[in-house]
């Protein structure tokens, strides 16, 4: 079960800083700060281009302020870490681990035993079971051992299940050469190399239902067996590379199905993590504003699982900006939460508002005031100094929003699930919040890069 109370020194200090600077709001206004209040991890990969220094500074700035967990897109895979037999290359992985340490982030290791991105020299041994076993064991010993205590969790086995039938993926070199017991062994070796690391089985299409004929159903049976046999697995990673529901005719996955899997895993004391999320549209189609808003809602529904299920703690997106995404190769586009220009998309807003307003169920309410959101009740909160001259404040009276301290601002209103319900520009210090039904909302006022948010009720 996840610990609902942030206890690490790092998290606590973030909460305290957050409380201390309630009057300069922008520093608090990140996915990361709200994720930490909710005691979950939110993250994105470091794209391969980052390792070669090929990305604009703004990319890293966004990455380290918005996220608190990181994974390498390709740099800890087998072909990257052991390109030739028993010669290991940890340079890129070390670079990421250092970055994570500097920025107080959790680290995922991806992936140890996978059929893809395996160097050719491994395939040469596909008919030699004994040799392949020793190759896999040596790889896991070295790689997990090298980052012992620094990589917090590993994808020990990735994508070992067939897409079409409830069975193992038959064309994996590990499966062909060793048999399905490569999985059990990989977990045992990884645990021996770092007994404190969390160890996951990771796969895609797990949001397609806990049905014995689907991947998740087959996997669940295996997890039961592993747990019964003492195999040291602690988590299941759901990649969750999905397509927007309106463009994928064959889409049969859903956040609800993934939630059912989380609940089944909870019975086995196994965690569920979302490890590679993207929600793409078919390549070539025109993506409208309302498409992007619907996409935001799907992002939010997957987040709800992580917020609401006690054995779910991680929400990791497979990329930062649509400009650098593997989705083109899948014939999909625009599946991430920042656009090509590194501007936040509606999905970002949906996630931020949801994280900001999530309230844990009564029986798990935290009484520690250092981590509670005091800003929500304030009627006037200053925007960060960087917003421009002086500070900006706002308050709502009836249906009028008053904004002081700025000539012009963009105003957005969201419902408590992060759905946009109203947007306007204020030019003269007030905005009529027209056409919004009674209820609780969040209003956000933006001026340049600074923003200020506040909860309010329409009665
Ligand atoms: C992808 C990377 O994003 C690409 O750059 C690379 O060419 C292929 O692999 N499932 C996984 C990830 O587990 O490792 C894959 O990453 C995406 C699908």
PDB file of N, CA and C and ligand atoms in Angstrom, residues 73-74 77 110 114 117 158-159 202 239 241 276 318 326, ligand 1:
ATOM      1  N   UNK A  73      14.429   7.369 -22.201  1.00  0.00           N
ATOM      2  CA  UNK A  73      13.689   6.831 -23.344  1.00  0.00           C
ATOM      3  C   UNK A  73      14.343   5.563 -23.890  1.00  0.00           C
ATOM      4  N   UNK A  74      15.646   5.561 -24.018  1.00  0.00           N
ATOM      5  CA  UNK A  74      16.345   4.400 -24.591  1.00  0.00           C
ATOM      6  C   UNK A  74      17.633   4.016 -23.870  1.00  0.00           C
ATOM      7  N   UNK A  77      18.359   0.642 -21.831  1.00  0.00           N
ATOM      8  CA  UNK A  77      17.962  -0.620 -22.459  1.00  0.00           C
ATOM      9  C   UNK A  77      19.207  -1.489 -22.690  1.00  0.00           C
ATOM     10  N   UNK A 110      14.633   1.273 -17.117  1.00  0.00           N
ATOM     11  CA  UNK A 110      13.837   0.639 -18.175  1.00  0.00           C
ATOM     12  C   UNK A 110      14.778   0.215 -19.281  1.00  0.00           C
ATOM     13  N   UNK A 114      13.824  -7.705 -22.294  1.00  0.00           N
ATOM     14  CA  UNK A 114      12.849  -7.290 -23.320  1.00  0.00           C
ATOM     15  C   UNK A 114      13.274  -7.921 -24.630  1.00  0.00           C
ATOM     16  N   UNK A 117      15.305  -4.084 -28.866  1.00  0.00           N
ATOM     17  CA  UNK A 117      16.525  -3.333 -28.519  1.00  0.00           C
ATOM     18  C   UNK A 117      17.531  -4.202 -27.747  1.00  0.00           C
ATOM     19  N   UNK A 158       9.805  -6.672 -19.766  1.00  0.00           N
ATOM     20  CA  UNK A 158       8.982  -5.767 -20.561  1.00  0.00           C
ATOM     21  C   UNK A 158       8.341  -6.539 -21.711  1.00  0.00           C
ATOM     22  N   UNK A 159       7.028  -6.409 -21.853  1.00  0.00           N
ATOM     23  CA  UNK A 159       6.298  -6.894 -23.042  1.00  0.00           C
ATOM     24  C   UNK A 159       6.489  -8.379 -23.336  1.00  0.00           C
ATOM     25  N   UNK A 202       6.225  -4.928 -16.943  1.00  0.00           N
ATOM     26  CA  UNK A 202       5.699  -3.787 -17.696  1.00  0.00           C
ATOM     27  C   UNK A 202       5.164  -4.247 -19.054  1.00  0.00           C
ATOM     28  N   UNK A 239       1.917   0.428 -19.690  1.00  0.00           N
ATOM     29  CA  UNK A 239       2.484   1.458 -20.576  1.00  0.00           C
ATOM     30  C   UNK A 239       1.417   2.485 -20.951  1.00  0.00           C
ATOM     31  N   UNK A 241      -0.097   3.218 -23.947  1.00  0.00           N
ATOM     32  CA  UNK A 241       0.004   3.971 -25.202  1.00  0.00           C
ATOM     33  C   UNK A 241      -1.350   3.811 -25.871  1.00  0.00           C
ATOM     34  N   UNK A 276       4.087   4.729 -19.325  1.00  0.00           N
ATOM     35  CA  UNK A 276       4.504   5.261 -20.637  1.00  0.00           C
ATOM     36  C   UNK A 276       3.353   5.971 -21.341  1.00  0.00           C
ATOM     37  N   UNK A 318       5.085   9.391 -21.778  1.00  0.00           N
ATOM     38  CA  UNK A 318       6.209   8.992 -22.649  1.00  0.00           C
ATOM     39  C   UNK A 318       6.614  10.156 -23.557  1.00  0.00           C
ATOM     40  N   UNK A 326       7.810   9.488 -29.958  1.00  0.00           N
ATOM     41  CA  UNK A 326       7.974   8.289 -30.790  1.00  0.00           C
ATOM     42  C   UNK A 326       6.699   7.971 -31.577  1.00  0.00           C
TER      43      UNK A 326
HETATM   44  C1  LIG B   1      10.527   3.484 -27.778  1.00  0.00           C
HETATM   45  C2  LIG B   1      11.318   4.780 -27.851  1.00  0.00           C
HETATM   46  O1  LIG B   1      10.470   5.852 -27.508  1.00  0.00           O
HETATM   47  C3  LIG B   1      11.868   4.966 -29.227  1.00  0.00           C
HETATM   48  O2  LIG B   1      12.753   6.072 -29.277  1.00  0.00           O
HETATM   49  C4  LIG B   1      12.609   3.721 -29.699  1.00  0.00           C
HETATM   50  O3  LIG B   1      13.006   3.875 -31.034  1.00  0.00           O
HETATM   51  C5  LIG B   1      11.744   2.482 -29.538  1.00  0.00           C
HETATM   52  O4  LIG B   1      11.288   2.394 -28.220  1.00  0.00           O
HETATM   53  N1  LIG B   1       7.329   0.449 -25.203  1.00  0.00           N
HETATM   54  C6  LIG B   1       8.475   0.580 -24.469  1.00  0.00           C
HETATM   55  C7  LIG B   1       9.423   1.672 -24.777  1.00  0.00           C
HETATM   56  O5  LIG B   1       8.648  -0.150 -23.491  1.00  0.00           O
HETATM   57  O6  LIG B   1      10.746   1.307 -24.493  1.00  0.00           O
HETATM   58  C8  LIG B   1       9.323   2.111 -26.222  1.00  0.00           C
HETATM   59  O7  LIG B   1      10.171   3.234 -26.432  1.00  0.00           O
HETATM   60  C9  LIG B   1       7.886   2.423 -26.547  1.00  0.00           C
HETATM   61  C10 LIG B   1       7.014   1.220 -26.372  1.00  0.00           C
END
